[in-house]
XYZ file of N, CA and C in Angstrom:
498
model
N -7.754 55.559 -14.182
C -7.276 54.162 -14.290
C -8.298 53.254 -13.620
N -8.816 53.474 -12.520
C -9.696 52.502 -11.865
C -11.048 52.543 -12.562
N -11.457 53.736 -13.105
C -12.638 53.738 -13.916
C -12.591 52.847 -15.189
N -11.478 53.026 -15.789
C -11.291 52.081 -17.002
C -11.338 50.649 -16.676
N -10.776 50.244 -15.553
C -10.788 48.799 -15.180
C -12.231 48.375 -14.868
N -12.949 49.215 -14.243
C -14.378 48.963 -13.837
C -15.220 48.877 -15.102
N -14.959 49.749 -16.018
C -15.597 49.693 -17.308
C -15.329 48.329 -18.134
N -14.088 47.907 -18.073
C -13.783 46.679 -18.714
C -14.402 45.496 -18.032
N -14.436 45.466 -16.765
C -15.087 44.401 -16.128
C -16.598 44.358 -16.322
N -17.260 45.579 -16.304
C -18.698 45.490 -16.567
C -18.858 45.059 -18.101
N -18.162 45.420 -18.958
C -18.308 45.158 -20.335
C -18.149 43.614 -20.485
N -17.012 42.996 -19.727
C -16.862 41.583 -19.822
C -18.098 40.798 -19.279
N -18.552 41.219 -18.132
C -19.709 40.492 -17.461
C -20.882 40.575 -18.340
N -21.132 41.841 -18.981
C -22.308 41.870 -19.865
C -22.068 41.001 -21.049
N -20.925 40.914 -21.666
C -20.623 39.977 -22.816
C -20.808 38.550 -22.409
N -20.282 38.220 -21.248
C -20.440 36.734 -20.800
C -21.858 36.466 -20.690
N -22.612 37.305 -20.121
C -24.102 37.108 -19.829
C -24.806 36.898 -21.153
N -24.457 37.737 -22.113
C -25.164 37.587 -23.440
C -24.846 36.231 -24.053
N -23.407 35.848 -24.030
C -23.166 34.506 -24.587
C -23.706 33.399 -23.837
N -23.741 33.438 -22.429
C -24.351 32.465 -21.615
C -25.823 32.226 -21.973
N -26.577 33.335 -22.149
C -27.919 33.217 -22.547
C -28.191 32.591 -23.914
N -27.409 32.964 -24.859
C -27.395 32.369 -26.197
C -27.033 30.875 -26.227
N -26.136 30.530 -25.318
C -25.748 29.195 -25.372
C -26.836 28.235 -24.580
N -27.535 28.676 -23.664
C -28.422 27.906 -22.926
C -29.709 27.554 -23.752
N -29.907 28.206 -24.864
C -31.179 27.938 -25.590
C -31.232 26.474 -26.001
N -30.098 25.767 -26.231
C -30.073 24.450 -26.550
C -30.617 24.110 -27.867
N -31.055 25.019 -28.626
C -31.670 24.671 -29.931
C -30.451 24.685 -31.075
N -30.404 23.800 -31.882
C -29.447 23.896 -32.929
C -30.199 24.125 -34.220
N -29.457 24.122 -35.309
C -30.138 24.272 -36.537
C -31.193 23.174 -36.996
N -32.170 23.516 -37.667
C -33.206 22.546 -38.007
C -32.575 21.217 -38.547
N -32.933 20.087 -38.133
C -32.556 18.847 -38.607
C -31.183 18.394 -38.035
N -30.533 19.134 -37.154
C -29.334 18.689 -36.638
C -29.552 17.786 -35.377
N -28.510 16.970 -35.098
C -28.496 16.097 -34.013
C -28.090 16.889 -32.658
N -28.705 16.548 -31.689
C -28.325 17.184 -30.338
C -26.953 16.620 -29.912
N -26.110 17.431 -29.487
C -24.701 17.030 -29.065
C -24.745 16.470 -27.641
N -23.756 15.764 -27.375
C -23.641 15.130 -26.075
C -23.336 16.145 -25.012
N -23.646 15.845 -23.765
C -23.336 16.721 -22.641
C -21.857 17.105 -22.544
N -21.084 16.071 -22.703
C -19.505 16.252 -22.656
C -19.109 17.183 -23.665
N -19.542 17.078 -24.890
C -19.155 17.950 -25.903
C -19.654 19.299 -25.746
N -20.901 19.493 -25.261
C -21.342 20.809 -24.998
C -20.606 21.462 -23.846
N -20.270 20.739 -22.806
C -19.453 21.356 -21.724
C -18.117 21.723 -22.201
N -17.447 20.939 -23.020
C -16.139 21.236 -23.445
C -16.184 22.460 -24.401
N -17.210 22.518 -25.160
C -17.249 23.791 -26.111
C -17.537 24.965 -25.193
N -18.421 24.948 -24.269
C -18.706 26.060 -23.408
C -17.557 26.574 -22.555
N -16.670 25.579 -22.082
C -15.576 26.000 -21.348
C -14.539 26.602 -22.296
N -14.386 26.084 -23.452
C -13.402 26.654 -24.501
C -13.848 28.016 -24.838
N -15.174 28.292 -25.095
C -15.508 29.663 -25.408
C -15.436 30.531 -24.288
N -15.636 30.206 -23.095
C -15.407 30.945 -21.861
C -14.021 31.352 -21.637
N -13.074 30.369 -21.914
C -11.725 30.712 -21.795
C -11.271 31.760 -22.864
N -11.700 31.599 -24.065
C -11.367 32.488 -25.143
C -11.847 33.942 -24.866
N -13.187 33.850 -24.345
C -13.764 35.254 -23.980
C -12.895 35.882 -22.809
N -12.491 35.160 -21.837
C -11.787 35.718 -20.592
C -10.325 36.281 -21.123
N -9.736 35.456 -21.970
C -8.349 35.756 -22.339
C -8.512 37.060 -23.262
N -9.293 37.080 -24.158
C -9.460 38.212 -25.044
C -10.046 39.405 -24.323
N -11.084 39.133 -23.528
C -11.755 40.292 -22.873
C -11.007 40.985 -21.753
N -10.092 40.227 -21.097
C -9.301 40.928 -20.084
C -7.834 41.046 -20.563
N -7.232 40.140 -21.390
C -5.929 40.314 -21.844
C -5.599 41.389 -22.753
N -6.488 41.501 -23.779
C -6.298 42.621 -24.800
C -6.381 44.052 -24.207
N -7.537 44.259 -23.424
C -7.540 45.626 -22.916
C -6.378 45.870 -21.876
N -6.119 44.860 -21.062
C -4.944 45.131 -20.065
C -3.708 45.404 -20.805
N -3.449 44.806 -21.864
C -2.206 45.049 -22.672
C -2.193 46.453 -23.207
N -3.316 46.836 -23.806
C -3.443 48.080 -24.342
C -3.220 49.203 -23.327
N -3.924 48.982 -22.092
C -3.748 50.035 -21.054
C -2.289 50.106 -20.650
N -1.647 49.007 -20.458
C -0.305 48.931 -19.958
C 0.717 49.734 -20.897
N 0.528 49.444 -22.177
C 1.424 49.955 -23.186
C 1.133 51.449 -23.360
N -0.239 51.815 -23.497
C -0.426 53.327 -23.670
C -0.263 54.173 -22.412
N -0.512 53.606 -21.268
C -0.379 54.494 -19.968
C 1.090 54.963 -19.897
N 2.016 54.081 -20.021
C 3.509 54.490 -19.817
C 3.916 55.485 -20.975
N 3.473 55.158 -22.167
C 3.933 56.060 -23.274
C 3.384 57.407 -23.102
N 2.048 57.491 -22.815
C 1.398 58.775 -22.635
C 2.008 59.717 -21.530
N 2.226 59.072 -20.454
C 2.854 59.828 -19.246
C 4.232 60.482 -19.528
N 4.936 59.840 -20.550
C 6.306 60.339 -20.729
C 6.421 61.365 -21.912
N 5.314 61.540 -22.651
C 5.488 62.364 -23.856
C 4.752 63.747 -23.639
N 5.507 64.739 -23.923
C 4.918 66.163 -23.881
C 4.643 66.584 -25.216
N 4.343 67.859 -25.354
C 4.013 68.510 -26.686
C 5.325 68.589 -27.511
N 5.064 68.529 -28.852
C 6.246 68.806 -29.768
C 7.361 67.731 -29.739
N 6.879 66.504 -29.237
C 7.917 65.489 -29.120
C 8.819 65.492 -28.069
N 8.547 66.341 -26.878
C 9.436 66.417 -25.801
C 9.242 65.182 -25.030
N 10.292 64.532 -24.668
C 10.196 63.304 -23.727
C 10.473 63.891 -22.384
N 9.378 63.576 -21.615
C 9.319 64.094 -20.166
C 10.055 63.072 -19.219
N 10.811 63.595 -18.269
C 11.365 62.792 -17.268
C 10.168 62.330 -16.347
N 10.427 61.460 -15.396
C 9.331 61.020 -14.420
C 9.051 62.259 -13.555
N 10.028 63.126 -13.227
C 9.709 64.319 -12.430
C 8.859 65.193 -13.143
N 9.131 65.459 -14.483
C 8.416 66.350 -15.314
C 6.881 65.816 -15.568
N 6.860 64.550 -15.658
C 5.506 63.978 -15.881
C 4.663 64.151 -14.512
N 5.371 64.071 -13.410
C 4.772 64.313 -12.111
C 4.329 65.793 -12.102
N 5.244 66.637 -12.486
C 4.965 68.108 -12.557
C 3.670 68.418 -13.440
N 3.543 67.706 -14.488
C 2.287 67.915 -15.316
C 1.142 67.517 -14.587
N 1.092 66.459 -13.774
C -0.087 66.112 -13.012
C -0.408 67.194 -11.986
N 0.697 67.658 -11.222
C 0.521 68.583 -10.254
C 0.094 69.946 -10.833
N 0.589 70.369 -11.981
C 0.203 71.596 -12.679
C -1.330 71.463 -12.955
N -1.829 70.370 -13.493
C -3.183 70.167 -13.722
C -4.035 70.314 -12.427
N -3.560 69.769 -11.262
C -4.334 69.918 -10.109
C -4.294 71.379 -9.552
N -3.173 71.997 -9.578
C -2.969 73.189 -8.793
C -2.926 74.519 -9.569
N -2.648 74.327 -10.841
C -2.333 75.651 -11.512
C -3.201 75.855 -12.766
N -3.663 74.897 -13.395
C -4.344 75.044 -14.634
C -5.707 75.746 -14.635
N -6.307 75.881 -13.352
C -7.547 76.662 -13.320
C -7.351 78.212 -13.470
N -6.053 78.544 -13.172
C -5.731 79.969 -13.348
C -4.885 80.342 -14.505
N -4.009 79.459 -14.912
C -3.070 79.705 -15.897
C -3.359 79.109 -17.222
N -2.901 79.722 -18.342
C -3.025 79.070 -19.573
C -1.750 78.408 -20.048
N -1.628 77.240 -20.441
C -0.491 76.570 -20.946
C -0.860 75.562 -22.042
N -0.513 75.686 -23.244
C -0.950 74.912 -24.283
C -0.637 73.408 -24.071
N 0.541 73.168 -23.453
C 1.003 71.709 -23.305
C 0.155 71.010 -22.463
N -0.550 71.633 -21.546
C -1.544 70.889 -20.640
C -3.082 71.234 -21.062
N -3.315 71.833 -22.211
C -4.544 72.263 -22.637
C -5.243 73.068 -21.487
N -4.452 73.852 -20.819
C -5.110 74.730 -19.731
C -5.419 76.026 -20.280
N -6.557 76.563 -19.925
C -7.016 77.824 -20.429
C -7.540 78.777 -19.364
N -6.783 78.820 -18.236
C -7.143 79.767 -17.137
C -7.076 81.223 -17.546
N -7.892 81.938 -16.922
C -7.992 83.310 -17.338
C -7.517 84.297 -16.119
N -7.293 83.836 -14.914
C -6.860 84.644 -13.819
C -5.473 85.091 -13.885
N -4.603 84.099 -14.020
C -3.229 84.214 -14.109
C -2.699 84.454 -15.472
N -1.415 84.763 -15.631
C -0.810 84.908 -16.982
C -0.786 83.764 -17.824
N -0.711 83.961 -19.088
C -0.459 82.791 -20.072
C 1.060 82.418 -19.910
N 1.351 81.237 -19.443
C 2.641 80.836 -19.097
C 3.478 80.623 -20.473
N 2.870 80.221 -21.455
C 3.449 80.145 -22.711
C 4.172 81.403 -23.155
N 3.365 82.566 -22.964
C 3.900 83.830 -23.360
C 4.781 84.429 -22.244
N 4.583 84.250 -20.963
C 5.272 84.750 -19.892
C 6.821 84.174 -19.909
N 6.813 82.875 -20.028
C 8.100 82.193 -19.892
C 8.944 82.171 -21.200
N 8.371 82.673 -22.294
C 9.016 82.705 -23.585
C 10.335 83.584 -23.418
N 10.205 84.652 -22.786
C 11.291 85.597 -22.670
C 12.192 85.413 -21.453
N 12.095 84.392 -20.675
C 12.665 84.210 -19.319
C 13.984 83.300 -19.556
N 15.110 83.715 -19.156
C 16.338 82.969 -19.428
C 16.338 81.692 -18.468
N 16.234 81.899 -17.174
C 16.219 80.864 -16.142
C 14.831 80.574 -15.710
N 14.079 79.754 -16.564
C 12.707 79.444 -16.275
C 12.425 78.843 -14.967
N 13.270 77.812 -14.613
C 13.045 77.077 -13.393
C 13.184 77.939 -12.139
N 14.187 78.820 -12.043
C 14.301 79.663 -11.043
C 13.196 80.801 -10.947
N 12.674 81.024 -12.116
C 11.605 82.111 -12.077
C 10.370 81.481 -11.594
N 10.135 80.202 -12.098
C 8.883 79.430 -11.664
C 8.943 79.168 -10.150
N 10.079 78.681 -9.743
C 10.270 78.431 -8.258
C 10.081 79.613 -7.370
N 10.541 80.842 -7.866
C 10.304 82.033 -7.070
C 8.879 82.333 -6.955
N 8.210 82.183 -8.214
C 6.707 82.548 -8.224
C 5.851 81.603 -7.292
N 6.280 80.306 -7.172
C 5.562 79.415 -6.394
C 5.793 79.621 -4.889
N 7.140 79.963 -4.597
C 7.451 80.166 -3.196
C 6.891 81.414 -2.636
N 6.994 82.537 -3.380
C 6.714 83.877 -2.857
C 5.313 84.300 -3.416
N 4.696 83.633 -4.238
C 3.466 84.134 -4.815
C 3.602 85.434 -5.645
N 2.546 85.914 -5.997
C 2.493 87.159 -6.798
C 1.348 88.076 -6.352
N 1.176 88.085 -5.112
C 0.147 88.937 -4.508
C 0.615 90.324 -3.971
N 1.942 90.590 -4.276
C 2.458 91.848 -3.787
C 2.272 92.878 -4.812
N 0.997 93.113 -5.175
C 0.677 94.232 -6.105
C 0.797 93.867 -7.611
N 1.252 92.571 -7.981
C 1.517 92.220 -9.313
C 0.697 90.946 -9.650
N -0.350 90.664 -8.945
C -1.144 89.466 -9.178
C -1.808 88.898 -7.890
N -2.499 87.752 -8.137
C -3.277 87.241 -7.016
C -2.782 85.802 -6.532
N -1.713 85.292 -7.060
C -1.214 84.017 -6.815
C -0.658 84.033 -5.345
N -1.292 83.200 -4.438
C -0.744 83.063 -3.078
C 0.675 82.405 -3.033
N 1.383 82.646 -2.046
C 2.618 82.038 -1.827
C 2.486 80.557 -1.335
N 3.505 79.641 -1.670
C 3.493 78.300 -1.178
C 2.460 77.287 -1.548
N 1.872 77.530 -2.837
C 0.957 76.588 -3.338
C 1.511 75.068 -3.345
N 2.658 75.010 -3.699
C 3.475 73.729 -3.788
C 4.802 74.053 -3.043
N 5.364 72.974 -2.439
C 6.688 73.034 -1.769
C 7.582 71.901 -2.210
N 8.855 72.084 -1.883
C 9.780 71.022 -2.043
C 9.853 70.365 -3.389
N 9.836 69.076 -3.500
C 9.961 68.311 -4.610
C 8.704 68.608 -5.552
N 7.551 68.886 -5.093
C 6.455 69.167 -5.958
C 6.673 70.466 -6.749
N 7.057 71.441 -6.030
C 7.372 72.765 -6.583
C 8.485 72.597 -7.632
N 9.500 71.829 -7.332
C 10.606 71.682 -8.374
C 10.070 70.812 -9.578
N 9.199 69.820 -9.412
C 8.779 69.017 -10.569
C 7.905 69.956 -11.456
N 7.104 70.864 -10.917
C 6.227 71.692 -11.744
C 7.183 72.641 -12.520
N 8.172 73.174 -11.760
C 9.108 74.163 -12.400
C 9.875 73.433 -13.553
N 10.321 72.174 -13.328
C 10.943 71.353 -14.371
C 9.939 71.223 -15.596
N 8.771 70.747 -15.307
C 7.804 70.614 -16.328
C 7.467 71.901 -17.209
N 7.366 72.984 -16.503
C 7.088 74.255 -17.175
C 8.410 74.726 -17.983
N 9.509 74.442 -17.491
C 10.736 74.807 -18.154
C 10.868 74.062 -19.534
N 10.362 72.746 -19.534
C 10.514 71.908 -20.627
C 9.489 72.210 -21.715
N 8.183 72.613 -21.237
C 7.069 72.627 -22.312
C 6.534 74.039 -22.567
N 6.702 74.979 -21.778
C 6.128 76.348 -21.999
C 6.555 76.933 -23.376
N 5.626 77.299 -24.122
C 5.870 77.920 -25.450
C 6.060 76.961 -26.578
N 5.777 75.633 -26.367
C 5.918 74.625 -27.288
C 4.540 74.339 -28.023
């Protein structure tokens, strides 16, 4: 998000610089009369205001609308709760390097494919919470215990329960 704001500001400054240089030339079309200083100043202020409103307002509006919509939608039209959206973020940080999950575009090769693994599990949330809490290093894998705890573990389990196999 911060990178996008910086990009917009750099783009706006660059655009204003180009317009400013173009407007300072002071040359009009051949045979035209030179406008008064007050008219030139009013025109320049008007153009500057339009550039600011369009240059900042339009991107800010698009970012605000798209950010909220993207965070709440999962694969296959699943509407995610705020806890599940947080679980998606945590999964991307802590789990996606090892596990494959199509909903997160994760293609890890160390751990099992969670789309396949969770397809046959009745109580997915309990299964995932157990795996996060106890790990899978007792002869059946390399996952350490306690990668996430409390609400974070519950959010990831909720997210996986909602999207695995879709």
